[in-house]
PDB file of C-alpha atoms in Angstrom:
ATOM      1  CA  UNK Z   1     112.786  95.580 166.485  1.00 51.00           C
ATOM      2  CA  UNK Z   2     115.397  94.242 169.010  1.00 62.00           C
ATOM      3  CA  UNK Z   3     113.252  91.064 169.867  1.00 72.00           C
ATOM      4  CA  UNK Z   4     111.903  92.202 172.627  1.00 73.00           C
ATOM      5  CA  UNK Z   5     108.268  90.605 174.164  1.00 82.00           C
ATOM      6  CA  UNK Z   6     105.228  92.580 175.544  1.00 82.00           C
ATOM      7  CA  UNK Z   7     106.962  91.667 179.241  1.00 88.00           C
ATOM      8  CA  UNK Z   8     109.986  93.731 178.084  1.00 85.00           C
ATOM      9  CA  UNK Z   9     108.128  96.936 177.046  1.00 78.00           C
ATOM     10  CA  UNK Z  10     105.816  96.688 180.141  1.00 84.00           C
ATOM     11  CA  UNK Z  11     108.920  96.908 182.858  1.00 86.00           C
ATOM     12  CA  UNK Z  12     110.728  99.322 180.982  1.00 82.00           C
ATOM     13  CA  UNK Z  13     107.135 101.335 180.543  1.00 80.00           C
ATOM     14  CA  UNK Z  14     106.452 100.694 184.341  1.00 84.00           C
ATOM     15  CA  UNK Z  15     110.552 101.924 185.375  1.00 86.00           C
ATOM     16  CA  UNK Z  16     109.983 105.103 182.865  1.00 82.00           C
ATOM     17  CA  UNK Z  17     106.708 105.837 184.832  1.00 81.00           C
ATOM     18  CA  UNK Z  18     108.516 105.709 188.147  1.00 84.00           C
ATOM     19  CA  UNK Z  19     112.011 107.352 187.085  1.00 85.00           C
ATOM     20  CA  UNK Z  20     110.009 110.030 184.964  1.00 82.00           C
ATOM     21  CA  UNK Z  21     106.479 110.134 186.498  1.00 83.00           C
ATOM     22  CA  UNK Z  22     102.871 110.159 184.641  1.00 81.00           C
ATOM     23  CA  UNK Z  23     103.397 114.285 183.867  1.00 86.00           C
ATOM     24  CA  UNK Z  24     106.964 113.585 181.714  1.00 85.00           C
ATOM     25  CA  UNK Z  25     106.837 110.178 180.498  1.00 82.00           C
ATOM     26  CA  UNK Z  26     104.461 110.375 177.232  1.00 85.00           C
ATOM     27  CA  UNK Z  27     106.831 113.389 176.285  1.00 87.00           C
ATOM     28  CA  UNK Z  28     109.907 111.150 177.063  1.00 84.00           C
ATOM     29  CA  UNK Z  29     108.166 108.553 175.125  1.00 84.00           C
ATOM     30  CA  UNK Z  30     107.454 110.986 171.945  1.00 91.00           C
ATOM     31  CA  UNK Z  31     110.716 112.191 171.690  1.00 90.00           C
ATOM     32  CA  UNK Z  32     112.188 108.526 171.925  1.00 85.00           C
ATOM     33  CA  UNK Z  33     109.735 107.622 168.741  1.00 90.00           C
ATOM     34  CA  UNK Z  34     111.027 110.462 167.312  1.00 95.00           C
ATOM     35  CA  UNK Z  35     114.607 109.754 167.225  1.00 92.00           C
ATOM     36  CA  UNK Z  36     114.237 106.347 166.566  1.00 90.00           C
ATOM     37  CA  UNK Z  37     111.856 107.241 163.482  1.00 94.00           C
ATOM     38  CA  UNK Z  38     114.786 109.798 162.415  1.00 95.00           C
ATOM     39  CA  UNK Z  39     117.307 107.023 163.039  1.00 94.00           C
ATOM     40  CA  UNK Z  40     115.794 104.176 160.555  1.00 95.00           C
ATOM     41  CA  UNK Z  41     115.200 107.296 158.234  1.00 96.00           C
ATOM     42  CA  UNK Z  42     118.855 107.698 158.571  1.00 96.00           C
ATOM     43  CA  UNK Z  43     119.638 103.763 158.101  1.00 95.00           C
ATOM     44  CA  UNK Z  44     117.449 103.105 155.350  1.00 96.00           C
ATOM     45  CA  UNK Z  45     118.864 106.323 153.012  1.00 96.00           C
ATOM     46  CA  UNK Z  46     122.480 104.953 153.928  1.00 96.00           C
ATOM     47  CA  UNK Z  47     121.693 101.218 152.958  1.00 96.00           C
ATOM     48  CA  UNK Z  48     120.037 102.645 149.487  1.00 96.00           C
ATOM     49  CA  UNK Z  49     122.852 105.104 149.246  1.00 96.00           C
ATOM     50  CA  UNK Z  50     125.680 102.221 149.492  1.00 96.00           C
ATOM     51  CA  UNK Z  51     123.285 100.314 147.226  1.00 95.00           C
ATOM     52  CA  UNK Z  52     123.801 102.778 144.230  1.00 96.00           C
ATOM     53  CA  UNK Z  53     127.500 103.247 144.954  1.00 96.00           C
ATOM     54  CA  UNK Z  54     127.942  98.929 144.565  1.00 95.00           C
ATOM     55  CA  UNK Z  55     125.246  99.510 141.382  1.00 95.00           C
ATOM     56  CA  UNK Z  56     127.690 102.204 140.294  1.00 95.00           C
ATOM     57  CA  UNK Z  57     130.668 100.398 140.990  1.00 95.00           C
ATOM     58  CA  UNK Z  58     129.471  96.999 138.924  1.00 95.00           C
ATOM     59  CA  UNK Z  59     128.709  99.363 135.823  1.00 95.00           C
ATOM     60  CA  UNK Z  60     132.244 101.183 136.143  1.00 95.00           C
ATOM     61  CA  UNK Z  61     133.938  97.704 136.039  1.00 94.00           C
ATOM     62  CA  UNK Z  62     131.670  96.554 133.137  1.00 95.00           C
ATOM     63  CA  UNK Z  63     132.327  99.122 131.282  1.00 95.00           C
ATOM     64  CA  UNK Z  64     135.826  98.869 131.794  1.00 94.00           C
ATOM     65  CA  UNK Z  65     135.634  95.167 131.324  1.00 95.00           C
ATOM     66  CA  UNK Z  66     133.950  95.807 127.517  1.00 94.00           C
ATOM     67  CA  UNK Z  67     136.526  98.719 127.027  1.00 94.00           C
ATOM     68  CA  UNK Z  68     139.707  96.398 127.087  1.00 94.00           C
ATOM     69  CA  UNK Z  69     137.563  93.653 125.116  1.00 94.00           C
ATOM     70  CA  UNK Z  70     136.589  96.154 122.364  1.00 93.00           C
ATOM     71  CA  UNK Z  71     140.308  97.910 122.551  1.00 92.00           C
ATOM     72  CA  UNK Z  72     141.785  94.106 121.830  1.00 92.00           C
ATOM     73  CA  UNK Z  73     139.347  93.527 119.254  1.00 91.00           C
ATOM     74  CA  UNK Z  74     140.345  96.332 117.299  1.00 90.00           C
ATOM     75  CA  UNK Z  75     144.141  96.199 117.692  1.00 90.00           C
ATOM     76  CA  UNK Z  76     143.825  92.848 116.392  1.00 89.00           C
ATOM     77  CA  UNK Z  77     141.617  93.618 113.534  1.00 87.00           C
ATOM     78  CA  UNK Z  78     143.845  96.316 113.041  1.00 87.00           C
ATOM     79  CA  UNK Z  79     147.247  93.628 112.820  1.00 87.00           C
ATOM     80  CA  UNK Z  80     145.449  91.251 110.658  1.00 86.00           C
ATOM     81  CA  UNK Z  81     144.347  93.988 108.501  1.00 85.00           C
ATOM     82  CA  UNK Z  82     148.048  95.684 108.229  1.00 83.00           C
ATOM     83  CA  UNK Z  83     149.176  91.864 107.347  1.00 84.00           C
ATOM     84  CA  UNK Z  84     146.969  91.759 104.446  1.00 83.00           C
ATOM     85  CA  UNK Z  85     148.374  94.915 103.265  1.00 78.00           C
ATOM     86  CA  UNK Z  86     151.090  94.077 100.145  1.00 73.00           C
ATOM     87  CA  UNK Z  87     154.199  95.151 101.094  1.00 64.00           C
ATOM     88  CA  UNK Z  88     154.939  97.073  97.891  1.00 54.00           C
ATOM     89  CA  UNK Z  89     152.143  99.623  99.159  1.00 52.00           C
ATOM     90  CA  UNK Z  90     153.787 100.505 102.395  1.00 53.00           C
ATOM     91  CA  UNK Z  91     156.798 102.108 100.390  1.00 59.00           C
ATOM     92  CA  UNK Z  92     155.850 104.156  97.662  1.00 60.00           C
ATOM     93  CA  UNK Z  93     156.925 103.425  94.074  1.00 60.00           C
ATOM     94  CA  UNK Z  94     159.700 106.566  92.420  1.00 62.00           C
ATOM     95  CA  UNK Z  95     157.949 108.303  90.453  1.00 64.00           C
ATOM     96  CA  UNK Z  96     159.556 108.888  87.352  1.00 68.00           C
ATOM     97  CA  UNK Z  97     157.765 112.291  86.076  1.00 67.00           C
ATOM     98  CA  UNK Z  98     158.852 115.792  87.958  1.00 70.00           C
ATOM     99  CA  UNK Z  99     157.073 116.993  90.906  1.00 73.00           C
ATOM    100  CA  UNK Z 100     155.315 119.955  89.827  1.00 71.00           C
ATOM    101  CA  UNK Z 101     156.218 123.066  91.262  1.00 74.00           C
ATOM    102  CA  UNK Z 102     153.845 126.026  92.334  1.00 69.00           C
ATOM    103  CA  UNK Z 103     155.184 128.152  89.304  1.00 69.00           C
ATOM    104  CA  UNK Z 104     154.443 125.288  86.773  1.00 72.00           C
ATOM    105  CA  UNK Z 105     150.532 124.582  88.558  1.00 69.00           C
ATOM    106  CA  UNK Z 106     149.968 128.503  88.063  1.00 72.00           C
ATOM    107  CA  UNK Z 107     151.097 128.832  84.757  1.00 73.00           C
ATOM    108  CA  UNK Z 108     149.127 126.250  83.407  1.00 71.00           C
ATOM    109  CA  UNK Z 109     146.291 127.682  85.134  1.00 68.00           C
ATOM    110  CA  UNK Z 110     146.971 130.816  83.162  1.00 63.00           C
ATOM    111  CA  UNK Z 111     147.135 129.269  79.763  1.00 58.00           C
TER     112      UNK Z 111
END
């Protein structure tokens, strides 16, 4: 874990035994798995947790990315098809007959 040899773990195992003595050390030693055990626990469900937030954070911009694409696409199939529009239909022709009137659409209803 931190490169350490079997000489490493004997002297600190032999200056545990004589700062702790034979009754406390295993219990020292427990606990001391224990909390690292809880620490790489801790480690390993940050690393995956920043994993998913990069995972997230590549999809967001994606997304984005196609977004803009797809928004430009459209604006300029929108221009090209507004160009191919005559111009005669973007103002509408006078009409030369009256505009009916609600009194004139009910009476010939009636009749």
């Amino acid at each position: 874990m931190f490169d350490t040899g079997l000489t490493e773990w004997a002297l600190v195992l032999l200056v545990g035994l004589l700062a702790l003595g034979p009754k406390h050390l295993p219990a020292a030693l427990q606990q001391l798995i224990q909390g690292i055990t809880s620490l790489r626990r801790f480690v390993m469900a940050m690393q995956a947790e920043i994993n998913r937030q990069y995972e997230l954070d590549e999809i967001t911009a994606h997304v984005s990315q196609k977004r803009q694409q797809l928004t430009q696409n459209l604006s300029n199939d929108m221009q090209r098809y507004l160009q191919k529009l005559p111009t005669q239909a973007a103002t509408p022709a006078p009409s030369s007959a009256p505009t009916p009137t609600l009194g004139s659409v009910l009476a010939n209803k009636k009749s």
